């Protein structure tokens, strides 16, 4: 039996999209490869509301996170963390010998523009990292408002992890002054894992040129130079993913439409939130709840592990709480091409198993 995944990535992928992965192989130095990237770039620019350069990485999203913080930090990075994925930026900084400080919010709370202003006022930092959608807590950060603060500091590069939100929630990269916005394919974009995407501003490029040790595979300038030359990559990209992404972006932009897609995600998040408030409680601050994943506090103390085992026999799977939140919370992802009817069916099954 196939299991419907309500976990925050990887997500279920439609058969038509999987078929695109089986497209006949092309040479990665061919004109076809160039055109494929150019098409993807135009479509991703629409999805991200940006005119910036688009790059892909044949790695999961964490690869571009590491590329971004390592290539753009010359002085010191201010890492704003509201959960495990915010902490990941900090780990990347320290393990790459990049000077950084981490600013944490309380569990379930966002990063505020005031916190960012406070940090940047010191003049110590030239990079800010923010998690748009913290997949562990179900909090969505005010990326636009934070961007208005960052814009007051011309030497600061603004890096945004939109791994679990791009394609499910509106992110206006240019308006929000985001320099690098990145995401993975296996979350709201509804593709298999193995590829990640990003927008890169001219400011980020200029900065990276001045940073000495950028590594090799994840050297932003190496990737950008080749992209600017002929829309190709220094190393061999996953062209199967690229075919699938190009196809899926058409579906997102033209078949469903961006507004409808964001609306569908918002509607599903509202359904889960209302259900959770009726039976349990929510971790996230009510003003900053995610449209793509909901973290529900396990107030009844039932076993989430047992629930999931039973759900799997019925064709569903959700996520336990992440890290310290294991068994204290559980998460329901409502992202990518998930249909509201499927979500309703999952909630019914949970009610049935837990006798809610
Ligand atoms: C999943 C996730 C990541 C890690 O993405 P990978 O593609 O597994 O590297 C980073 N940040 C957030 C917010 C995520 O949800």
Tab-separated table of C-alpha atoms and ligand atoms in Angstrom:
chain	number	residue	atom	x	y	z
A	1	UNK	CA	0.000	0.000	0.000
A	2	UNK	CA	1.269	3.432	-0.771
A	3	UNK	CA	1.403	5.768	2.187
A	4	UNK	CA	0.299	9.392	1.935
A	5	UNK	CA	3.067	11.493	3.434
A	6	UNK	CA	1.997	14.293	5.747
A	7	UNK	CA	5.608	14.823	6.792
A	8	UNK	CA	7.430	18.100	5.994
A	9	UNK	CA	9.402	16.615	3.142
A	10	UNK	CA	9.878	14.534	1.219
A	11	UNK	CA	6.343	14.943	-0.064
A	12	UNK	CA	4.252	12.804	-2.379
A	13	UNK	CA	5.077	13.390	-6.022
A	14	UNK	CA	2.580	13.074	-8.852
A	15	UNK	CA	3.040	10.323	-11.457
A	16	UNK	CA	3.190	12.903	-14.266
A	17	UNK	CA	6.109	14.609	-12.531
A	18	UNK	CA	7.918	11.327	-11.890
A	19	UNK	CA	7.581	10.587	-15.576
A	20	UNK	CA	9.527	13.760	-16.406
A	21	UNK	CA	12.465	12.442	-14.383
A	22	UNK	CA	12.683	9.663	-16.963
A	23	UNK	CA	13.267	12.100	-19.836
A	24	UNK	CA	16.003	10.898	-22.194
A	25	UNK	CA	19.418	11.999	-20.942
A	26	UNK	CA	20.935	15.155	-22.372
A	27	UNK	CA	24.507	16.400	-22.401
A	28	UNK	CA	24.989	18.949	-19.632
A	29	UNK	CA	27.050	21.133	-22.002
A	30	UNK	CA	24.435	21.170	-24.743
A	31	UNK	CA	22.273	23.992	-25.987
A	32	UNK	CA	19.294	22.029	-24.666
A	33	UNK	CA	20.773	22.178	-21.151
A	34	UNK	CA	21.207	25.926	-21.466
A	35	UNK	CA	17.634	26.403	-22.649
A	36	UNK	CA	16.273	24.175	-19.916
A	37	UNK	CA	17.988	26.279	-17.243
A	38	UNK	CA	16.839	29.520	-18.893
A	39	UNK	CA	13.232	28.320	-18.842
A	40	UNK	CA	13.474	27.250	-15.212
A	41	UNK	CA	15.049	30.581	-14.272
A	42	UNK	CA	12.240	32.618	-15.796
A	43	UNK	CA	9.635	30.558	-13.999
A	44	UNK	CA	11.406	30.590	-10.649
A	45	UNK	CA	11.778	34.362	-10.898
A	46	UNK	CA	7.983	34.559	-11.118
A	47	UNK	CA	7.485	32.211	-8.191
A	48	UNK	CA	9.977	34.167	-6.073
A	49	UNK	CA	8.921	37.643	-7.230
A	50	UNK	CA	12.441	38.571	-8.198
A	51	UNK	CA	14.606	39.646	-11.099
A	52	UNK	CA	17.704	38.205	-9.464
A	53	UNK	CA	19.833	35.475	-10.965
A	54	UNK	CA	18.492	31.963	-10.331
A	55	UNK	CA	20.809	29.076	-9.545
A	56	UNK	CA	20.166	25.400	-8.859
A	57	UNK	CA	22.279	23.047	-6.819
A	58	UNK	CA	22.429	19.287	-7.168
A	59	UNK	CA	22.284	18.903	-3.424
A	60	UNK	CA	19.572	19.260	-0.869
A	61	UNK	CA	18.775	22.761	0.389
A	62	UNK	CA	21.400	22.574	3.113
A	63	UNK	CA	24.044	22.728	0.373
A	64	UNK	CA	22.924	26.178	-0.713
A	65	UNK	CA	22.652	27.265	2.924
A	66	UNK	CA	26.317	26.382	3.378
A	67	UNK	CA	27.229	27.981	0.044
A	68	UNK	CA	25.464	31.175	1.035
A	69	UNK	CA	26.823	31.705	4.521
A	70	UNK	CA	30.336	30.635	3.602
A	71	UNK	CA	30.545	32.698	0.424
A	72	UNK	CA	28.932	35.854	1.789
A	73	UNK	CA	30.370	36.306	5.281
A	74	UNK	CA	33.468	38.476	5.343
A	75	UNK	CA	33.130	39.940	8.806
A	76	UNK	CA	30.599	38.144	11.020
A	77	UNK	CA	27.197	36.517	10.573
A	78	UNK	CA	24.172	37.241	12.759
A	79	UNK	CA	22.197	33.999	12.796
A	80	UNK	CA	18.584	34.306	13.928
A	81	UNK	CA	17.280	30.968	15.101
A	82	UNK	CA	13.776	29.951	16.076
A	83	UNK	CA	14.416	26.208	15.977
A	84	UNK	CA	16.577	23.386	14.651
A	85	UNK	CA	16.868	24.771	11.130
A	86	UNK	CA	17.975	28.162	12.411
A	87	UNK	CA	20.550	26.385	14.561
A	88	UNK	CA	21.765	24.643	11.410
A	89	UNK	CA	22.979	27.963	9.943
A	90	UNK	CA	25.010	28.501	13.100
A	91	UNK	CA	26.502	25.005	12.938
A	92	UNK	CA	27.466	25.665	9.317
A	93	UNK	CA	29.175	28.887	10.322
A	94	UNK	CA	31.175	27.396	13.174
A	95	UNK	CA	32.208	24.260	11.271
A	96	UNK	CA	33.424	26.429	8.375
A	97	UNK	CA	35.381	28.695	10.698
A	98	UNK	CA	33.056	31.618	9.958
A	99	UNK	CA	32.660	34.126	12.801
A	100	UNK	CA	29.000	34.118	13.860
A	101	UNK	CA	26.641	34.791	16.744
A	102	UNK	CA	23.287	33.152	17.222
A	103	UNK	CA	20.188	35.018	18.397
A	104	UNK	CA	17.463	32.681	19.572
A	105	UNK	CA	13.782	33.301	20.119
A	106	UNK	CA	11.643	31.459	22.621
A	107	UNK	CA	10.109	28.220	21.380
A	108	UNK	CA	7.138	28.969	19.137
A	109	UNK	CA	8.076	32.624	18.699
A	110	UNK	CA	9.376	34.389	15.579
A	111	UNK	CA	12.471	36.445	14.912
A	112	UNK	CA	11.353	40.057	15.227
A	113	UNK	CA	12.535	43.055	13.192
A	114	UNK	CA	13.438	44.650	16.534
A	115	UNK	CA	15.830	41.808	17.386
A	116	UNK	CA	17.491	42.191	14.005
A	117	UNK	CA	17.776	45.969	14.381
A	118	UNK	CA	19.299	45.543	17.830
A	119	UNK	CA	21.973	43.211	16.458
A	120	UNK	CA	22.756	45.211	13.326
A	121	UNK	CA	23.070	48.476	15.276
A	122	UNK	CA	26.258	47.129	16.811
A	123	UNK	CA	27.933	47.264	13.388
A	124	UNK	CA	29.490	43.856	14.027
A	125	UNK	CA	27.711	41.971	11.265
A	126	UNK	CA	27.716	41.814	7.490
A	127	UNK	CA	25.353	38.846	7.091
A	128	UNK	CA	21.932	38.074	8.547
A	129	UNK	CA	20.331	34.626	8.282
A	130	UNK	CA	16.641	34.015	8.843
A	131	UNK	CA	14.486	30.897	8.541
A	132	UNK	CA	11.314	31.848	6.687
A	133	UNK	CA	9.368	28.828	7.848
A	134	UNK	CA	10.719	26.921	10.835
A	135	UNK	CA	9.645	23.366	10.134
A	136	UNK	CA	10.197	22.226	13.716
A	137	UNK	CA	7.941	24.763	15.434
A	138	UNK	CA	5.510	25.667	12.655
A	139	UNK	CA	6.394	29.357	12.889
A	140	UNK	CA	6.551	31.593	9.810
A	141	UNK	CA	8.880	34.555	10.209
A	142	UNK	CA	8.121	38.109	9.017
A	143	UNK	CA	10.718	38.055	6.242
A	144	UNK	CA	9.408	41.243	4.613
A	145	UNK	CA	9.438	43.307	7.822
A	146	UNK	CA	12.910	42.032	8.736
A	147	UNK	CA	14.030	42.949	5.222
A	148	UNK	CA	13.005	46.556	5.765
A	149	UNK	CA	15.390	46.674	8.730
A	150	UNK	CA	18.223	44.963	6.881
A	151	UNK	CA	17.853	47.456	4.014
A	152	UNK	CA	18.985	50.234	6.355
A	153	UNK	CA	22.382	48.538	6.601
A	154	UNK	CA	23.907	48.525	3.115
A	155	UNK	CA	26.819	46.252	4.005
A	156	UNK	CA	24.549	43.504	5.365
A	157	UNK	CA	23.651	40.539	3.147
A	158	UNK	CA	20.275	38.967	3.910
A	159	UNK	CA	20.072	35.159	3.588
A	160	UNK	CA	16.689	33.446	3.841
A	161	UNK	CA	16.004	29.733	4.215
A	162	UNK	CA	12.646	29.219	2.508
A	163	UNK	CA	13.138	25.461	2.220
A	164	UNK	CA	9.749	24.499	3.639
A	165	UNK	CA	7.727	27.423	2.276
A	166	UNK	CA	8.723	28.307	-1.291
A	167	UNK	CA	5.871	27.171	-3.482
A	168	UNK	CA	3.414	27.089	-0.583
A	169	UNK	CA	3.521	30.637	0.744
A	170	UNK	CA	4.184	33.951	-0.948
A	171	UNK	CA	7.753	35.175	-0.618
A	172	UNK	CA	8.489	38.452	-2.372
A	173	UNK	CA	12.244	38.345	-2.671
A	174	UNK	CA	12.870	41.769	-4.261
A	175	UNK	CA	10.389	43.658	-2.106
A	176	UNK	CA	11.815	42.013	1.002
A	177	UNK	CA	15.413	42.903	0.090
A	178	UNK	CA	16.443	39.267	0.315
A	179	UNK	CA	19.893	38.659	-1.183
A	180	UNK	CA	19.791	34.876	-1.292
A	181	UNK	CA	16.516	32.995	-0.963
A	182	UNK	CA	16.832	29.215	-1.109
A	183	UNK	CA	14.611	26.151	-1.094
A	184	UNK	CA	14.690	22.394	-1.631
A	185	UNK	CA	12.604	20.572	-4.222
A	186	UNK	CA	11.182	17.913	-1.868
A	187	UNK	CA	9.013	20.272	0.164
A	188	UNK	CA	6.419	22.724	-1.165
A	189	UNK	CA	7.667	22.424	-4.735
A	190	UNK	CA	6.436	18.839	-4.838
A	191	UNK	CA	9.405	17.108	-6.475
A	192	UNK	CA	11.675	14.312	-5.275
A	193	UNK	CA	14.701	15.253	-3.111
A	194	UNK	CA	18.065	15.918	-4.741
A	195	UNK	CA	17.898	19.449	-6.076
A	196	UNK	CA	17.686	22.891	-4.526
A	197	UNK	CA	17.026	26.354	-5.905
A	198	UNK	CA	18.022	29.907	-5.020
A	199	UNK	CA	17.856	33.516	-6.089
A	200	UNK	CA	21.117	35.459	-5.828
A	201	UNK	CA	21.334	39.244	-5.760
A	202	UNK	CA	24.084	41.286	-7.373
A	203	UNK	CA	25.015	42.497	-3.883
A	204	UNK	CA	25.568	38.926	-2.732
A	205	UNK	CA	27.757	38.287	-5.766
A	206	UNK	CA	29.838	41.413	-5.180
A	207	UNK	CA	30.340	40.421	-1.557
A	208	UNK	CA	31.270	36.837	-2.326
A	209	UNK	CA	33.953	38.031	-4.743
A	210	UNK	CA	35.733	39.587	-1.776
A	211	UNK	CA	35.563	36.488	0.436
A	212	UNK	CA	38.716	34.439	0.253
A	213	UNK	CA	37.951	30.795	1.114
A	214	UNK	CA	34.669	29.843	-0.471
A	215	UNK	CA	35.425	26.151	-0.936
A	216	UNK	CA	34.959	24.438	-4.281
A	217	UNK	CA	31.677	22.621	-4.907
A	218	UNK	CA	29.683	25.240	-3.053
A	219	UNK	CA	31.642	28.281	-4.225
A	220	UNK	CA	28.938	30.788	-5.057
A	221	UNK	CA	31.128	32.665	-7.524
A	222	UNK	CA	32.103	29.531	-9.410
A	223	UNK	CA	28.420	28.629	-9.786
A	224	UNK	CA	27.336	32.182	-10.636
A	225	UNK	CA	30.072	32.706	-13.237
A	226	UNK	CA	29.031	29.635	-15.160
A	227	UNK	CA	25.349	30.554	-14.846
A	228	UNK	CA	26.070	34.002	-16.267
A	229	UNK	CA	28.193	32.585	-19.083
A	230	UNK	CA	25.786	30.047	-20.576
A	231	UNK	CA	23.225	29.075	-17.932
A	232	UNK	CA	25.126	25.908	-17.152
A	233	UNK	CA	26.939	24.549	-14.093
A	234	UNK	CA	30.614	23.993	-13.206
A	235	UNK	CA	29.800	20.352	-12.348
A	236	UNK	CA	27.168	17.963	-13.711
A	237	UNK	CA	23.693	18.932	-12.517
A	238	UNK	CA	20.773	16.523	-12.063
A	239	UNK	CA	19.149	17.152	-15.422
A	240	UNK	CA	16.331	14.671	-14.633
A	241	UNK	CA	15.303	16.919	-11.731
A	242	UNK	CA	15.554	19.934	-13.999
A	243	UNK	CA	13.057	18.478	-16.483
A	244	UNK	CA	10.682	17.688	-13.666
A	245	UNK	CA	11.126	21.135	-12.105
A	246	UNK	CA	10.495	22.907	-15.389
A	247	UNK	CA	7.297	20.909	-15.849
A	248	UNK	CA	6.125	21.396	-12.264
A	249	UNK	CA	6.754	25.156	-12.415
A	250	UNK	CA	4.457	25.318	-15.437
A	251	UNK	CA	1.780	23.525	-13.484
A	252	UNK	CA	2.260	25.817	-10.483
A	253	UNK	CA	2.251	29.042	-12.489
A	254	UNK	CA	-0.236	28.238	-15.237
A	255	UNK	CA	-2.405	25.322	-14.262
A	256	UNK	CA	-3.078	25.989	-10.590
A	257	UNK	CA	-1.915	29.597	-10.493
A	258	UNK	CA	0.146	31.158	-7.710
A	259	UNK	CA	-2.718	32.778	-5.852
A	260	UNK	CA	-4.754	29.563	-5.895
A	261	UNK	CA	-1.769	27.594	-4.710
A	262	UNK	CA	-1.051	29.911	-1.795
A	263	UNK	CA	-4.765	29.978	-0.991
A	264	UNK	CA	-4.958	26.167	-0.929
A	265	UNK	CA	-2.051	26.024	1.515
A	266	UNK	CA	-3.617	28.721	3.707
A	267	UNK	CA	-6.911	26.878	3.710
A	268	UNK	CA	-5.291	23.590	4.756
A	269	UNK	CA	-3.339	25.296	7.523
A	270	UNK	CA	-6.557	26.861	8.815
A	271	UNK	CA	-8.255	23.457	8.836
A	272	UNK	CA	-5.450	21.849	10.855
A	273	UNK	CA	-5.126	24.796	13.220
A	274	UNK	CA	-8.829	24.805	14.026
A	275	UNK	CA	-8.809	21.042	14.497
A	276	UNK	CA	-5.745	21.266	16.735
A	277	UNK	CA	-7.225	24.056	18.858
A	278	UNK	CA	-10.340	21.961	19.368
A	279	UNK	CA	-8.513	18.842	20.522
A	280	UNK	CA	-5.010	19.957	21.514
A	281	UNK	CA	-3.002	23.177	21.408
A	282	UNK	CA	-0.568	24.812	19.023
A	283	UNK	CA	3.058	25.661	19.614
A	284	UNK	CA	3.320	28.672	17.316
A	285	UNK	CA	2.475	32.232	18.240
A	286	UNK	CA	-0.999	32.817	16.680
A	287	UNK	CA	0.267	35.767	14.627
A	288	UNK	CA	3.079	33.776	13.000
A	289	UNK	CA	1.631	30.376	12.184
A	290	UNK	CA	2.936	28.502	9.196
A	291	UNK	CA	0.867	27.895	6.088
A	292	UNK	CA	2.736	24.724	5.236
A	293	UNK	CA	3.320	22.764	8.453
A	294	UNK	CA	1.545	22.735	11.802
A	295	UNK	CA	3.170	21.728	15.091
A	296	UNK	CA	0.534	20.450	17.507
A	297	UNK	CA	1.243	20.140	21.216
A	298	UNK	CA	0.459	16.614	22.389
A	299	UNK	CA	-1.559	17.825	25.389
A	300	UNK	CA	-3.301	14.466	25.894
A	301	UNK	CA	0.007	12.646	26.274
A	302	UNK	CA	-0.915	9.777	23.935
A	303	UNK	CA	1.927	8.013	22.140
A	304	UNK	CA	2.675	9.749	18.848
A	305	UNK	CA	4.881	6.820	17.809
A	306	UNK	CA	1.978	4.391	18.252
A	307	UNK	CA	-0.377	6.743	16.433
A	308	UNK	CA	1.931	6.852	13.465
A	309	UNK	CA	2.294	3.047	13.397
A	310	UNK	CA	-1.468	2.680	13.269
A	311	UNK	CA	-1.807	5.474	10.710
A	312	UNK	CA	0.685	3.729	8.457
A	313	UNK	CA	-1.456	0.600	8.383
A	314	UNK	CA	-4.222	2.893	7.142
A	315	UNK	CA	-2.106	4.582	4.489
A	316	UNK	CA	-0.967	7.777	6.215
A	317	UNK	CA	2.137	9.094	7.912
A	318	UNK	CA	2.751	12.235	9.941
A	319	UNK	CA	5.814	13.499	11.845
A	320	UNK	CA	6.686	13.255	15.470
A	321	UNK	CA	7.954	16.371	17.244
A	322	UNK	CA	11.510	17.280	16.233
A	323	UNK	CA	14.414	16.829	18.670
A	324	UNK	CA	13.380	17.719	22.207
A	325	UNK	CA	9.765	18.002	21.074
A	326	UNK	CA	9.572	14.276	20.258
A	327	UNK	CA	6.338	12.894	21.773
A	328	UNK	CA	5.660	16.339	23.246
A	329	UNK	CA	4.343	17.463	19.889
A	330	UNK	CA	3.503	16.099	16.474
A	331	UNK	CA	3.561	17.726	13.076
A	332	UNK	CA	1.243	17.650	10.140
A	333	UNK	CA	2.615	18.986	6.879
A	334	UNK	CA	0.116	20.351	4.377
A	335	UNK	CA	2.318	21.254	1.471
A	336	UNK	CA	3.067	20.837	-2.228
A	337	UNK	CA	0.236	19.163	-4.144
A	338	UNK	CA	-1.601	17.832	-1.105
A	339	UNK	CA	-5.367	18.101	-1.454
A	340	UNK	CA	-7.634	19.431	1.320
A	341	UNK	CA	-9.768	16.238	1.062
A	342	UNK	CA	-6.736	14.103	1.921
A	343	UNK	CA	-6.054	16.264	4.931
A	344	UNK	CA	-9.653	15.929	6.118
A	345	UNK	CA	-9.335	12.158	5.766
A	346	UNK	CA	-6.130	12.117	7.837
A	347	UNK	CA	-7.721	14.148	10.635
A	348	UNK	CA	-10.685	11.726	10.666
A	349	UNK	CA	-8.306	8.801	11.044
A	350	UNK	CA	-6.544	10.458	13.985
A	351	UNK	CA	-9.922	11.148	15.626
A	352	UNK	CA	-10.833	7.543	15.120
A	353	UNK	CA	-7.574	6.102	16.480
A	354	UNK	CA	-7.330	8.415	19.467
A	355	UNK	CA	-11.105	8.463	20.046
A	356	UNK	CA	-11.237	12.254	20.044
B	1	LIG	C1	14.027	20.496	5.417
B	1	LIG	C2	14.599	21.798	5.830
B	1	LIG	C3	15.945	22.106	5.659
B	1	LIG	C4	16.915	21.092	5.159
B	1	LIG	O1	16.671	20.859	3.838
B	1	LIG	P1	17.459	19.707	3.053
B	1	LIG	O2	16.861	19.818	1.703
B	1	LIG	O3	17.145	18.420	3.762
B	1	LIG	O4	18.889	20.032	3.112
B	1	LIG	C5	16.401	23.363	5.961
B	1	LIG	N1	15.561	24.299	6.438
B	1	LIG	C6	14.253	24.051	6.620
B	1	LIG	C7	13.378	25.134	7.140
B	1	LIG	C8	13.731	22.800	6.326
B	1	LIG	O5	12.437	22.541	6.519
